[in-house]
Amino acid sequence: MMGHMAPTRAGQPAQPSDLVDVAHMVTAYYTGVPDPENVDQQVAFGTSGHRGSSLKTSFNETHILATTQAICDYRRSQGYDGPLFVGRDTHGLSEPAWATALEVLAANDVTVLVDDRDGYTPTPAVSHAILRANAGRTTGSGLADGIVVTPSHNPPSDGGFKYNPPHGGPADTDATSVIAARANELIRAGLDGVRRVPFARARAAAASYDFVGTYVDDLPAVVDLDRIRAAGVRIGADPLGGASVAYWGEIADRHKLDLTVVNPLVDATFRFMTLDWDEKIRMDCSSPSAMASLIANKDAYDVATGNDADADRHGIVTPDAGLMNPNHFLAVAIGYLFGGARPDWPATARIGKTLVSSSMIDRVAASLGKPLVEVPVGFKWFVPGLIDGSFGFGGEESAGASYLRRDGTTWTTDKDGIILCLLASEILATTGETPSQRYADLVDQHGDPAYARIDAPATREQKARLSVLTPSDVAATSLAGEPITAKLTEAPGNGAKIGGLKVTTESAWFAARPSGTEDVYKIYAESFRGPEHLAQVQAEARDVVGATLGS
């Protein structure tokens, strides 16, 4: 999906020289001192929390002390006084950051709930727990919220820290901007204002919550596990060394599925991974290179699946096609769910997609006569609709999605890679076709789009200008031989700023967005006229954006 030349070792097993020194990384977490005036060492919440590396002094104890205190201050200002669920994934920096967070939360008299097995907790299990505790309430006293310590699919050297408010989904900028500003203020003040108690006291004060059992026992409410069991679908589930490892074993045992946990090993170096496209270890379940070992064993299972380290993303592998493009599976899932598989969903339930997801979804929605809502990048845009049931499904091209329970009520408001993986088996059990065979059917009906994402260099000033463009800034009237039908800087589904530009024609489109971490901008593009036309769209997209930015 990425427009990169694959280095020679992409998809090959990691070698000792590729592995992070976990002891060195953890020492740097406790000893590094960030420079509060260096923008690269400040707390910054992207679409999924604050991420960084202790080796670059961008994620260490100082950051987590300050950020956790800022969260305590924020939730106090909002009147959130219920329990706070804390989960963590398997990255080497996650447990140290989890321990630091508990010390601050306990000192601030927050009621903390942690895994009763002292294990790892996927993001969707935390969202599920928050929603269960709040029982549909979004106002009043006793509201629960949560923290997940995870950098998602990022390399082993990275750490991540994200906050989920009482709606259970990713925090919006109205929360993250306040939390980040307060955290950086505390860092500049030398952590004056941060409350903290010793870890032993903090751990003793934390209450236990059965994340695994509560989540796994509730799964029949969102996936037809009876049908999967009756059909005898042979499932291979690879946690990629992540937080879902205990969950998949429990799913197999409790629901009596023919499910094998592929590689149940947890190791903070992730030495069992195959290298991603850039020869880095990255737990990206949508990457053919990172998923190479599972793809090589695709014939051993009817459906094989992968999750990233916090299990909020999904990867689907079939015997006939290997790893599915995430856009392809989103289209199949939507076609299946809205095509009769969920008769108890509200007839008005809408389909949510990010504006850089495939237009195949638009064509599927139109063929079903279902309303489609296109929003900016970021799962937070789906949260209100998943809470009130107005969205049956919300998905994004980076292999993240969630959907309603079978009765049309809320399941999670954050991405749930586990239920999307199980849905692949339900589709096979119900239709007799693999998801990739179902996608071939969609291609026969709607055409075969070519889709890719590439990066182009940009200065910070150019990225800033790209994020505030207006349609009138774009002079072009045609793209790759077709008249431009729309120039968008706001999402058509909700009018929110997209932080970039999307240009559409009858059979193609491109979107350009600045990277939040690198001096590049990302060009997403798609054409229903084939790969050669896609290449023309990409080339002209660079020209359009370059002319607009004055480069």
mmCIF file of C-alpha atoms in Angstrom, residues 3-216:
data_model
loop_
_atom_site.group_PDB
_atom_site.id
_atom_site.type_symbol
_atom_site.label_atom_id
_atom_site.label_comp_id
_atom_site.label_asym_id
_atom_site.label_seq_id
_atom_site.Cartn_x
_atom_site.Cartn_y
_atom_site.Cartn_z
ATOM 1 C CA GLY A 3 4.736 3.734 -2.283
ATOM 2 C CA HIS A 4 8.228 2.677 -1.265
ATOM 3 C CA MET A 5 10.927 0.589 -2.885
ATOM 4 C CA ALA A 6 11.268 -2.445 -0.625
ATOM 5 C CA PRO A 7 14.804 -2.830 0.783
ATOM 6 C CA THR A 8 16.372 -6.235 0.291
ATOM 7 C CA ARG A 9 15.610 -7.534 3.802
ATOM 8 C CA ALA A 10 11.948 -6.486 3.930
ATOM 9 C CA GLY A 11 9.854 -9.492 4.939
ATOM 10 C CA GLN A 12 12.898 -11.374 6.238
ATOM 11 C CA PRO A 13 13.282 -12.502 9.876
ATOM 12 C CA ALA A 14 14.831 -9.971 12.235
ATOM 13 C CA GLN A 15 18.522 -10.459 13.011
ATOM 14 C CA PRO A 16 20.269 -9.767 16.349
ATOM 15 C CA SER A 17 21.556 -6.465 14.970
ATOM 16 C CA ASP A 18 17.940 -5.332 14.412
ATOM 17 C CA LEU A 19 16.946 -5.771 18.056
ATOM 18 C CA VAL A 20 16.605 -2.974 20.561
ATOM 19 C CA ASP A 21 18.608 -3.138 23.795
ATOM 20 C CA VAL A 22 15.700 -3.234 26.244
ATOM 21 C CA ALA A 23 17.842 -2.607 29.339
ATOM 22 C CA HIS A 24 19.407 0.459 27.722
ATOM 23 C CA MET A 25 15.998 1.688 26.601
ATOM 24 C CA VAL A 26 14.481 1.329 30.093
ATOM 25 C CA THR A 27 17.488 3.015 31.700
ATOM 26 C CA ALA A 28 17.052 5.937 29.299
ATOM 27 C CA TYR A 29 13.380 6.114 30.331
ATOM 28 C CA TYR A 30 14.368 6.736 33.952
ATOM 29 C CA THR A 31 17.455 8.901 33.391
ATOM 30 C CA GLY A 32 16.677 11.052 30.352
ATOM 31 C CA VAL A 33 15.763 14.689 30.973
ATOM 32 C CA PRO A 34 13.776 16.368 28.175
ATOM 33 C CA ASP A 35 14.588 19.895 27.059
ATOM 34 C CA PRO A 36 11.262 21.751 27.457
ATOM 35 C CA GLU A 37 12.255 24.216 24.720
ATOM 36 C CA ASN A 38 13.005 21.471 22.171
ATOM 37 C CA VAL A 39 9.774 20.831 20.264
ATOM 38 C CA ASP A 40 10.839 17.232 19.585
ATOM 39 C CA GLN A 41 11.080 16.562 23.337
ATOM 40 C CA GLN A 42 7.756 18.090 24.352
ATOM 41 C CA VAL A 43 4.518 16.256 25.042
ATOM 42 C CA ALA A 44 2.461 16.219 21.835
ATOM 43 C CA PHE A 45 -0.773 14.304 21.311
ATOM 44 C CA GLY A 46 -1.314 13.115 17.749
ATOM 45 C CA THR A 47 -4.351 11.160 16.600
ATOM 46 C CA SER A 48 -3.441 8.400 19.089
ATOM 47 C CA GLY A 49 -1.810 10.028 22.096
ATOM 48 C CA HIS A 50 1.772 11.004 22.893
ATOM 49 C CA ARG A 51 4.435 8.814 21.292
ATOM 50 C CA GLY A 52 8.195 8.893 21.341
ATOM 51 C CA SER A 53 11.342 7.022 22.318
ATOM 52 C CA SER A 54 13.396 7.168 25.495
ATOM 53 C CA LEU A 55 16.461 6.884 23.260
ATOM 54 C CA LYS A 56 15.515 10.259 21.745
ATOM 55 C CA THR A 57 14.392 11.793 25.066
ATOM 56 C CA SER A 58 10.884 12.083 23.658
ATOM 57 C CA PHE A 59 9.204 9.483 25.896
ATOM 58 C CA ASN A 60 10.475 9.046 29.430
ATOM 59 C CA GLU A 61 9.473 9.210 33.086
ATOM 60 C CA THR A 62 9.314 13.004 33.087
ATOM 61 C CA HIS A 63 6.824 12.981 30.207
ATOM 62 C CA ILE A 64 4.591 10.381 31.861
ATOM 63 C CA LEU A 65 4.666 12.015 35.297
ATOM 64 C CA ALA A 66 3.642 15.328 33.755
ATOM 65 C CA THR A 67 1.077 13.854 31.349
ATOM 66 C CA THR A 68 -0.607 11.732 34.021
ATOM 67 C CA GLN A 69 -0.841 14.719 36.373
ATOM 68 C CA ALA A 70 -2.280 16.751 33.499
ATOM 69 C CA ILE A 71 -4.901 14.032 32.939
ATOM 70 C CA CYS A 72 -5.761 14.098 36.644
ATOM 71 C CA ASP A 73 -6.140 17.886 36.487
ATOM 72 C CA TYR A 74 -8.250 17.635 33.329
ATOM 73 C CA ARG A 75 -10.624 14.957 34.620
ATOM 74 C CA ARG A 76 -11.048 16.929 37.864
ATOM 75 C CA SER A 77 -11.962 20.052 35.851
ATOM 76 C CA GLN A 78 -14.517 18.007 33.900
ATOM 77 C CA GLY A 79 -16.033 16.409 36.979
ATOM 78 C CA TYR A 80 -14.969 12.871 36.017
ATOM 79 C CA ASP A 81 -14.753 11.138 39.391
ATOM 80 C CA GLY A 82 -15.427 7.492 38.538
ATOM 81 C CA PRO A 83 -12.859 4.728 38.089
ATOM 82 C CA LEU A 84 -10.050 5.050 35.576
ATOM 83 C CA PHE A 85 -9.186 1.869 33.646
ATOM 84 C CA VAL A 86 -5.475 1.495 32.858
ATOM 85 C CA GLY A 87 -4.185 -0.897 30.190
ATOM 86 C CA ARG A 88 -0.803 -1.489 28.621
ATOM 87 C CA ASP A 89 0.660 -3.349 25.674
ATOM 88 C CA THR A 90 3.865 -5.372 25.329
ATOM 89 C CA HIS A 91 6.333 -2.675 24.221
ATOM 90 C CA GLY A 92 9.382 -2.443 26.460
ATOM 91 C CA LEU A 93 8.525 1.071 27.648
ATOM 92 C CA SER A 94 4.882 0.299 28.378
ATOM 93 C CA GLU A 95 5.324 -1.314 31.788
ATOM 94 C CA PRO A 96 7.656 1.402 33.141
ATOM 95 C CA ALA A 97 5.218 4.076 31.929
ATOM 96 C CA TRP A 98 2.285 2.097 33.391
ATOM 97 C CA ALA A 99 4.056 2.013 36.771
ATOM 98 C CA THR A 100 4.798 5.746 36.637
ATOM 99 C CA ALA A 101 1.178 6.511 35.796
ATOM 100 C CA LEU A 102 -0.104 4.443 38.741
ATOM 101 C CA GLU A 103 2.134 6.418 41.123
ATOM 102 C CA VAL A 104 0.599 9.721 40.012
ATOM 103 C CA LEU A 105 -2.975 8.457 39.804
ATOM 104 C CA ALA A 106 -2.823 7.057 43.345
ATOM 105 C CA ALA A 107 -1.364 10.304 44.682
ATOM 106 C CA ASN A 108 -4.303 12.148 43.114
ATOM 107 C CA ASP A 109 -6.809 9.786 44.802
ATOM 108 C CA VAL A 110 -8.030 8.383 41.488
ATOM 109 C CA THR A 111 -9.766 5.001 41.699
ATOM 110 C CA VAL A 112 -7.638 2.886 39.358
ATOM 111 C CA LEU A 113 -8.676 -0.443 37.813
ATOM 112 C CA VAL A 114 -5.960 -2.691 36.360
ATOM 113 C CA ASP A 115 -5.974 -6.178 34.867
ATOM 114 C CA ASP A 116 -6.716 -8.814 37.515
ATOM 115 C CA ARG A 117 -4.065 -11.092 35.999
ATOM 116 C CA ASP A 118 -1.465 -8.316 35.874
ATOM 117 C CA GLY A 119 -1.400 -8.910 32.124
ATOM 118 C CA TYR A 120 -1.562 -6.897 28.937
ATOM 119 C CA THR A 121 -4.734 -5.111 27.872
ATOM 120 C CA PRO A 122 -5.757 -4.268 24.291
ATOM 121 C CA THR A 123 -7.180 -0.848 23.497
ATOM 122 C CA PRO A 124 -10.644 -2.245 22.606
ATOM 123 C CA ALA A 125 -10.892 -3.987 25.992
ATOM 124 C CA VAL A 126 -10.323 -0.649 27.731
ATOM 125 C CA SER A 127 -12.964 1.058 25.571
ATOM 126 C CA HIS A 128 -15.352 -1.833 26.261
ATOM 127 C CA ALA A 129 -14.745 -1.512 30.020
ATOM 128 C CA ILE A 130 -15.335 2.255 30.058
ATOM 129 C CA LEU A 131 -18.613 1.941 28.164
ATOM 130 C CA ARG A 132 -19.770 -0.926 30.364
ATOM 131 C CA ALA A 133 -19.032 1.065 33.524
ATOM 132 C CA ASN A 134 -20.842 4.158 32.271
ATOM 133 C CA ALA A 135 -23.859 2.184 31.000
ATOM 134 C CA GLY A 136 -24.786 4.762 28.385
ATOM 135 C CA ARG A 137 -24.286 7.801 30.602
ATOM 136 C CA THR A 138 -22.141 10.694 29.376
ATOM 137 C CA THR A 139 -23.004 13.163 32.147
ATOM 138 C CA GLY A 140 -23.315 13.064 35.903
ATOM 139 C CA SER A 141 -21.138 11.758 38.701
ATOM 140 C CA GLY A 142 -19.129 8.567 38.743
ATOM 141 C CA LEU A 143 -18.139 8.596 35.059
ATOM 142 C CA ALA A 144 -15.283 6.235 34.170
ATOM 143 C CA ASP A 145 -12.470 6.916 31.695
ATOM 144 C CA GLY A 146 -9.178 5.277 30.784
ATOM 145 C CA ILE A 147 -5.518 5.351 29.837
ATOM 146 C CA VAL A 148 -3.840 2.915 27.427
ATOM 147 C CA VAL A 149 -0.050 2.747 27.477
ATOM 148 C CA THR A 150 0.810 1.851 23.885
ATOM 149 C CA PRO A 151 2.501 3.217 20.747
ATOM 150 C CA SER A 152 0.296 0.870 18.686
ATOM 151 C CA HIS A 153 2.248 -0.727 15.787
ATOM 152 C CA ASN A 154 5.360 1.460 16.256
ATOM 153 C CA PRO A 155 8.859 -0.076 16.524
ATOM 154 C CA PRO A 156 10.012 -1.697 19.802
ATOM 155 C CA SER A 157 12.023 1.392 20.806
ATOM 156 C CA ASP A 158 8.884 3.536 21.048
ATOM 157 C CA GLY A 159 6.473 4.231 23.854
ATOM 158 C CA GLY A 160 2.953 5.623 23.721
ATOM 159 C CA PHE A 161 0.378 7.042 26.131
ATOM 160 C CA LYS A 162 -3.225 7.806 25.242
ATOM 161 C CA TYR A 163 -6.315 8.979 27.089
ATOM 162 C CA ASN A 164 -9.885 7.811 26.499
ATOM 163 C CA PRO A 165 -12.556 9.997 28.157
ATOM 164 C CA PRO A 166 -15.963 8.702 29.329
ATOM 165 C CA HIS A 167 -17.235 8.205 25.768
ATOM 166 C CA GLY A 168 -14.672 5.376 25.541
ATOM 167 C CA GLY A 169 -13.026 6.542 22.325
ATOM 168 C CA PRO A 170 -9.853 8.500 21.554
ATOM 169 C CA ALA A 171 -9.746 11.906 23.211
ATOM 170 C CA ASP A 172 -10.489 14.832 20.908
ATOM 171 C CA THR A 173 -8.376 17.978 20.698
ATOM 172 C CA ASP A 174 -10.614 19.718 23.253
ATOM 173 C CA ALA A 175 -9.049 17.331 25.780
ATOM 174 C CA THR A 176 -5.623 16.553 24.309
ATOM 175 C CA SER A 177 -4.671 20.193 23.699
ATOM 176 C CA VAL A 178 -5.392 21.022 27.348
ATOM 177 C CA ILE A 179 -3.596 17.910 28.628
ATOM 178 C CA ALA A 180 -0.511 18.483 26.442
ATOM 179 C CA ALA A 181 -0.282 22.178 27.358
ATOM 180 C CA ARG A 182 -0.538 21.403 31.078
ATOM 181 C CA ALA A 183 2.009 18.569 30.814
ATOM 182 C CA ASN A 184 4.557 20.810 29.087
ATOM 183 C CA GLU A 185 3.913 23.506 31.685
ATOM 184 C CA LEU A 186 4.691 20.996 34.444
ATOM 185 C CA ILE A 187 7.884 19.895 32.664
ATOM 186 C CA ARG A 188 9.033 23.516 32.357
ATOM 187 C CA ALA A 189 8.344 23.914 36.092
ATOM 188 C CA GLY A 190 10.619 21.000 36.909
ATOM 189 C CA LEU A 191 7.566 18.841 37.734
ATOM 190 C CA ASP A 192 6.516 21.193 40.502
ATOM 191 C CA GLY A 193 2.825 20.405 40.886
ATOM 192 C CA VAL A 194 3.118 16.679 40.145
ATOM 193 C CA ARG A 195 1.827 14.438 42.937
ATOM 194 C CA ARG A 196 3.379 11.011 43.340
ATOM 195 C CA VAL A 197 3.525 8.103 45.788
ATOM 196 C CA PRO A 198 5.865 5.074 45.803
ATOM 197 C CA PHE A 199 4.930 2.324 43.377
ATOM 198 C CA ALA A 200 4.282 -0.335 46.028
ATOM 199 C CA ARG A 201 1.680 1.908 47.618
ATOM 200 C CA ALA A 202 0.170 2.825 44.264
ATOM 201 C CA ARG A 203 -0.051 -0.802 43.127
ATOM 202 C CA ALA A 204 -1.654 -1.850 46.401
ATOM 203 C CA ALA A 205 -4.246 0.894 46.006
ATOM 204 C CA ALA A 206 -5.244 -0.220 42.487
ATOM 205 C CA ALA A 207 -8.333 -2.407 42.207
ATOM 206 C CA SER A 208 -8.594 -5.399 39.878
ATOM 207 C CA TYR A 209 -10.820 -5.759 36.826
ATOM 208 C CA ASP A 210 -11.361 -8.868 34.720
ATOM 209 C CA PHE A 211 -10.598 -7.286 31.343
ATOM 210 C CA VAL A 212 -10.132 -10.635 29.589
ATOM 211 C CA GLY A 213 -13.205 -12.438 30.868
ATOM 212 C CA THR A 214 -15.549 -9.476 30.586
ATOM 213 C CA TYR A 215 -14.544 -8.752 26.992
ATOM 214 C CA VAL A 216 -14.298 -12.357 25.752
#
